[in-house]
Short mmCIF file of C-alpha atoms and ligand atoms in Angstrom, two decimals:
data_model
loop_
_atom_site.label_atom_id
_atom_site.label_comp_id
_atom_site.label_asym_id
_atom_site.label_seq_id
_atom_site.Cartn_x
_atom_site.Cartn_y
_atom_site.Cartn_z
CA MET A 1 0.00 0.00 0.00
CA ARG A 2 1.16 3.51 -0.84
CA ILE A 3 0.07 6.65 1.02
CA ASP A 4 0.94 10.25 0.08
CA VAL A 5 0.19 12.95 2.65
CA VAL A 6 -0.20 16.61 1.66
CA THR A 7 0.32 19.05 4.57
CA ILE A 8 1.75 22.45 5.52
CA PHE A 9 3.36 20.72 8.58
CA PRO A 10 5.41 17.74 7.32
CA GLU A 11 7.29 17.74 10.65
CA ILE A 12 4.14 16.73 12.55
CA LEU A 13 4.07 13.49 10.52
CA GLN A 14 7.79 12.63 10.31
CA ALA A 15 8.66 11.38 13.82
CA PRO A 16 5.51 9.27 14.39
CA LEU A 17 5.97 7.62 10.97
CA ARG A 18 9.48 6.54 11.94
CA ALA A 19 8.56 5.23 15.40
CA SER A 20 7.17 1.95 16.63
CA LEU A 21 5.92 -1.03 14.63
CA LEU A 22 4.46 1.29 12.02
CA GLY A 23 7.90 2.80 11.38
CA LYS A 24 9.48 -0.65 11.11
CA GLY A 25 6.79 -1.74 8.63
CA ILE A 26 7.46 1.34 6.52
CA GLU A 27 11.25 0.84 6.86
CA ALA A 28 10.85 -2.78 5.72
CA GLY A 29 8.97 -1.59 2.62
CA HIS A 30 5.62 -3.22 3.43
CA MET A 31 4.01 0.21 3.24
CA GLU A 32 5.25 3.34 1.50
CA VAL A 33 4.38 6.71 3.04
CA ARG A 34 5.52 9.99 1.46
CA VAL A 35 4.91 13.39 2.99
CA HIS A 36 4.57 16.43 0.71
CA ASP A 37 4.96 20.05 1.83
CA LEU A 38 1.99 22.01 0.48
CA ARG A 39 4.02 25.24 0.71
CA ALA A 40 6.11 24.03 -2.24
CA HIS A 41 3.04 25.13 -4.23
CA GLY A 42 2.31 28.29 -2.22
CA PHE A 43 2.22 31.89 -3.42
CA GLY A 44 4.85 34.58 -2.92
CA LYS A 45 7.75 35.01 -0.56
CA HIS A 46 5.78 33.44 2.31
CA ARG A 47 4.56 30.52 0.17
CA SER A 48 1.03 31.40 1.24
CA VAL A 49 -1.63 28.72 0.80
CA ASP A 50 -4.67 30.46 2.35
CA ASP A 51 -6.75 33.62 2.00
CA THR A 52 -9.74 35.41 3.54
CA PRO A 53 -13.20 33.94 2.90
CA TYR A 54 -15.44 35.43 0.20
CA GLY A 55 -18.55 36.78 1.90
CA GLY A 56 -16.59 37.70 5.01
CA GLY A 57 -16.21 35.99 8.34
CA ALA A 58 -13.42 35.00 10.67
CA GLY A 59 -10.37 32.96 9.80
CA MET A 60 -8.68 31.85 6.63
CA VAL A 61 -9.60 29.38 3.91
CA MET A 62 -7.14 27.13 2.05
CA ARG A 63 -6.90 28.16 -1.61
CA PRO A 64 -7.52 25.54 -4.27
CA GLU A 65 -4.46 26.06 -6.50
CA PRO A 66 -1.74 24.73 -4.13
CA LEU A 67 -3.88 21.73 -3.17
CA PHE A 68 -4.67 20.84 -6.80
CA ALA A 69 -0.98 21.29 -7.77
CA ALA A 70 0.26 19.13 -4.87
CA VAL A 71 -2.18 16.28 -5.48
CA GLU A 72 -1.89 16.38 -9.29
CA GLN A 73 1.91 16.07 -9.20
CA ILE A 74 1.57 12.70 -7.43
CA GLU A 75 1.87 9.97 -10.06
CA GLY A 76 -0.59 7.11 -10.36
CA ASP A 77 -4.35 6.97 -9.87
CA PRO A 78 -4.80 7.46 -6.12
CA HIS A 79 -8.00 7.60 -4.07
CA VAL A 80 -7.95 11.12 -2.56
CA VAL A 81 -9.16 11.64 1.04
CA LEU A 82 -9.57 14.99 2.79
CA LEU A 83 -9.30 14.89 6.59
CA SER A 84 -11.92 17.36 7.70
CA PRO A 85 -14.47 17.84 10.49
CA ARG A 86 -17.16 17.84 7.76
CA GLY A 87 -16.28 14.28 6.72
CA ALA A 88 -18.02 11.00 7.39
CA ARG A 89 -17.00 9.61 10.79
CA LEU A 90 -14.24 6.98 10.54
CA ASP A 91 -14.99 3.56 12.03
CA HIS A 92 -13.69 0.00 11.68
CA ASP A 93 -15.64 -0.67 8.46
CA GLY A 94 -14.32 2.59 6.99
CA VAL A 95 -10.72 1.58 7.75
CA VAL A 96 -11.20 -1.84 6.13
CA ARG A 97 -12.79 -0.22 3.06
CA LEU A 98 -10.00 2.39 2.69
CA ALA A 99 -7.35 -0.33 3.16
CA ARG A 100 -8.58 -1.95 -0.09
CA HIS A 101 -7.21 1.04 -2.07
CA PRO A 102 -3.60 0.35 -3.10
CA HIS A 103 -2.81 4.09 -3.29
CA LEU A 104 -4.27 6.82 -1.06
CA VAL A 105 -3.59 10.56 -0.92
CA LEU A 106 -4.43 12.11 2.47
CA VAL A 107 -5.00 15.87 2.29
CA CYS A 108 -4.69 17.60 5.66
CA GLY A 109 -7.10 20.49 5.98
CA ARG A 110 -6.03 23.48 8.11
CA TYR A 111 -7.39 26.83 9.21
CA GLU A 112 -11.16 27.34 9.24
CA GLY A 113 -11.68 25.31 6.12
CA VAL A 114 -10.81 24.39 2.56
CA ASP A 115 -12.20 25.98 -0.61
CA GLU A 116 -15.29 23.95 -1.56
CA ARG A 117 -13.94 23.35 -5.10
CA VAL A 118 -11.33 21.08 -3.50
CA SER A 119 -14.03 18.94 -1.86
CA GLU A 120 -16.09 18.89 -5.05
CA HIS A 121 -13.48 18.35 -7.76
CA LEU A 122 -10.19 17.10 -6.25
CA VAL A 123 -11.19 14.87 -3.37
CA ASP A 124 -13.00 11.51 -3.61
CA GLU A 125 -14.24 11.56 -0.01
CA GLU A 126 -13.99 13.50 3.26
CA ILE A 127 -13.24 11.67 6.51
CA SER A 128 -13.45 12.85 10.13
CA ILE A 129 -11.96 10.89 13.03
CA GLY A 130 -14.42 12.35 15.54
CA ASP A 131 -16.42 15.32 16.67
CA TYR A 132 -13.97 17.61 18.44
CA VAL A 133 -12.07 20.72 17.44
CA LEU A 134 -8.55 20.30 16.06
CA SER A 135 -6.37 22.81 14.23
CA GLY A 136 -5.71 20.55 11.28
CA GLY A 137 -5.91 17.15 9.66
CA GLU A 138 -2.32 16.08 10.45
CA LEU A 139 -3.09 14.08 13.61
CA PRO A 140 -6.23 12.58 12.04
CA ALA A 141 -4.05 11.50 9.07
CA LEU A 142 -1.65 9.75 11.47
CA VAL A 143 -4.55 8.02 13.20
CA LEU A 144 -5.84 6.80 9.84
CA ILE A 145 -2.37 5.62 8.70
CA GLU A 146 -1.84 3.60 11.89
CA ALA A 147 -5.33 2.06 11.62
CA LEU A 148 -4.73 1.22 7.93
CA SER A 149 -1.32 -0.32 8.68
CA ARG A 150 -3.05 -3.15 10.57
CA TYR A 151 -4.51 -4.35 7.26
CA VAL A 152 -1.25 -4.21 5.30
CA PRO A 153 0.41 -7.64 5.35
CA GLY A 154 3.73 -7.53 7.20
CA VAL A 155 3.37 -4.15 8.91
CA LEU A 156 2.07 -5.24 12.31
CA GLY A 157 2.11 -8.96 11.56
CA ASN A 158 -0.87 -10.91 10.24
CA GLU A 159 -2.09 -11.90 13.70
CA ALA A 160 -2.58 -8.20 14.49
CA SER A 161 -5.07 -7.69 11.66
CA LEU A 162 -6.99 -10.86 12.58
CA GLU A 163 -7.07 -9.75 16.20
CA SER A 164 -8.30 -6.24 15.39
CA GLU A 165 -10.95 -7.68 13.01
CA SER A 166 -12.50 -9.86 15.68
CA HIS A 167 -12.22 -7.14 18.30
CA ALA A 168 -13.71 -4.32 16.25
CA ALA A 169 -16.49 -6.50 14.88
CA GLY A 170 -17.89 -7.44 18.30
CA LEU A 171 -17.57 -6.66 21.98
CA LEU A 172 -15.20 -4.65 24.14
CA GLU A 173 -12.23 -6.57 25.52
CA TYR A 174 -12.48 -8.45 28.82
CA PRO A 175 -10.36 -7.09 31.74
CA GLN A 176 -6.69 -8.10 31.73
CA TYR A 177 -4.40 -8.67 34.72
CA THR A 178 -0.73 -9.40 35.18
CA ARG A 179 1.58 -9.77 38.20
CA PRO A 180 1.46 -9.23 41.11
CA PRO A 181 -1.52 -11.40 42.20
CA GLU A 182 -2.29 -8.83 44.90
CA PHE A 183 -1.53 -5.08 44.69
CA ARG A 184 -2.47 -2.69 47.54
CA GLY A 185 -5.06 -5.22 48.67
CA TRP A 186 -6.65 -5.53 45.21
CA SER A 187 -6.59 -9.16 44.06
CA VAL A 188 -6.60 -10.68 40.60
CA PRO A 189 -9.86 -12.63 40.09
CA GLU A 190 -9.34 -16.19 41.39
CA VAL A 191 -10.53 -17.85 38.19
CA LEU A 192 -7.56 -16.40 36.23
CA LEU A 193 -5.11 -18.16 38.58
CA SER A 194 -7.10 -21.44 38.60
CA GLY A 195 -5.62 -23.00 35.47
CA ASP A 196 -9.18 -24.03 34.45
CA HIS A 197 -9.15 -22.86 30.83
CA GLY A 198 -12.85 -23.56 30.28
CA ALA A 199 -13.81 -21.48 33.31
CA ILE A 200 -11.44 -18.69 32.23
CA GLU A 201 -12.99 -18.60 28.77
CA ARG A 202 -16.54 -18.41 30.22
CA TRP A 203 -15.50 -15.66 32.67
CA ARG A 204 -13.90 -13.58 29.91
CA LYS A 205 -16.97 -13.86 27.66
CA GLU A 206 -19.26 -12.78 30.51
CA GLN A 207 -16.95 -9.88 31.42
CA ALA A 208 -16.73 -8.71 27.78
CA GLU A 209 -20.54 -8.69 27.53
CA ARG A 210 -20.90 -6.90 30.87
CA ALA A 211 -18.34 -4.20 29.92
CA THR A 212 -19.98 -3.65 26.53
CA ARG A 213 -23.47 -3.36 28.08
CA ALA A 214 -22.18 -0.86 30.68
CA ARG A 215 -19.84 1.25 28.50
CA ARG A 216 -20.81 0.85 24.86
CA PRO A 217 -24.36 -0.48 24.55
CA ASP A 218 -24.40 0.94 21.00
CA LEU A 219 -22.05 -1.93 19.96
CA LEU A 220 -24.53 -4.63 21.02
CA PRO A 221 -26.71 -6.22 18.35
C1 J9Q B 1 -8.93 19.29 9.81
N1 J9Q B 1 -11.06 19.19 13.36
O1 J9Q B 1 -11.31 16.56 13.09
C2 J9Q B 1 -11.67 15.25 13.19
N2 J9Q B 1 -11.31 14.62 12.10
C3 J9Q B 1 -10.71 15.51 11.30
C4 J9Q B 1 -10.70 16.73 11.93
C5 J9Q B 1 -10.15 18.01 11.45
C6 J9Q B 1 -10.36 19.21 12.18
C7 J9Q B 1 -9.83 20.42 11.71
C8 J9Q B 1 -9.13 20.44 10.52
C9 J9Q B 1 -9.43 18.07 10.27
#
């Protein structure tokens, strides 16, 4: 899978893309991620990429020309995604669907918005990672790249994608414990120390259902 990211802040992306399992997967060539500086296509001495909104109002709007130039200089026939608070909310099914595209371009919106001609004529779809205020699409792009990497063979290992499939499709996880068996008077549930694998499996299923009912009833059928 190939991903190109278009942003005015390449440095926000660089370190996270090098770190952790994701970075190793990219290093090993299982996934190719390239970050493009939108200001390379900006106007004037300050490489400006935004301007005031027609019709008035606060804030700045990203101009279309730098965004079209940046995306159109990327070779191939990519699926173009704009990270924006106006997008469809990303969920597990959305990640799996996007992972089927061999080549994505992620456009990071900034400022108070992006000229509507970008949404209408450059971008294939708009994606939001959740309903909260952010100053730009760079962190959402990283979230999407990490989520996608789980479906790229070799990046996090095949077991990881199988594990996340079963997890995201169903219930919340059951509670996990490790050593010590007692900490500040709080004990690990007896059944987990019993060695009775049947009983452990039943306990975990019951706990997963209980946690889902209490915390995320919207996930239940
Ligand atoms: C660009 N809030 O928020 C959630 N998903 C994407 C975004 C976002 C934002 C501001 C600018 C993207």
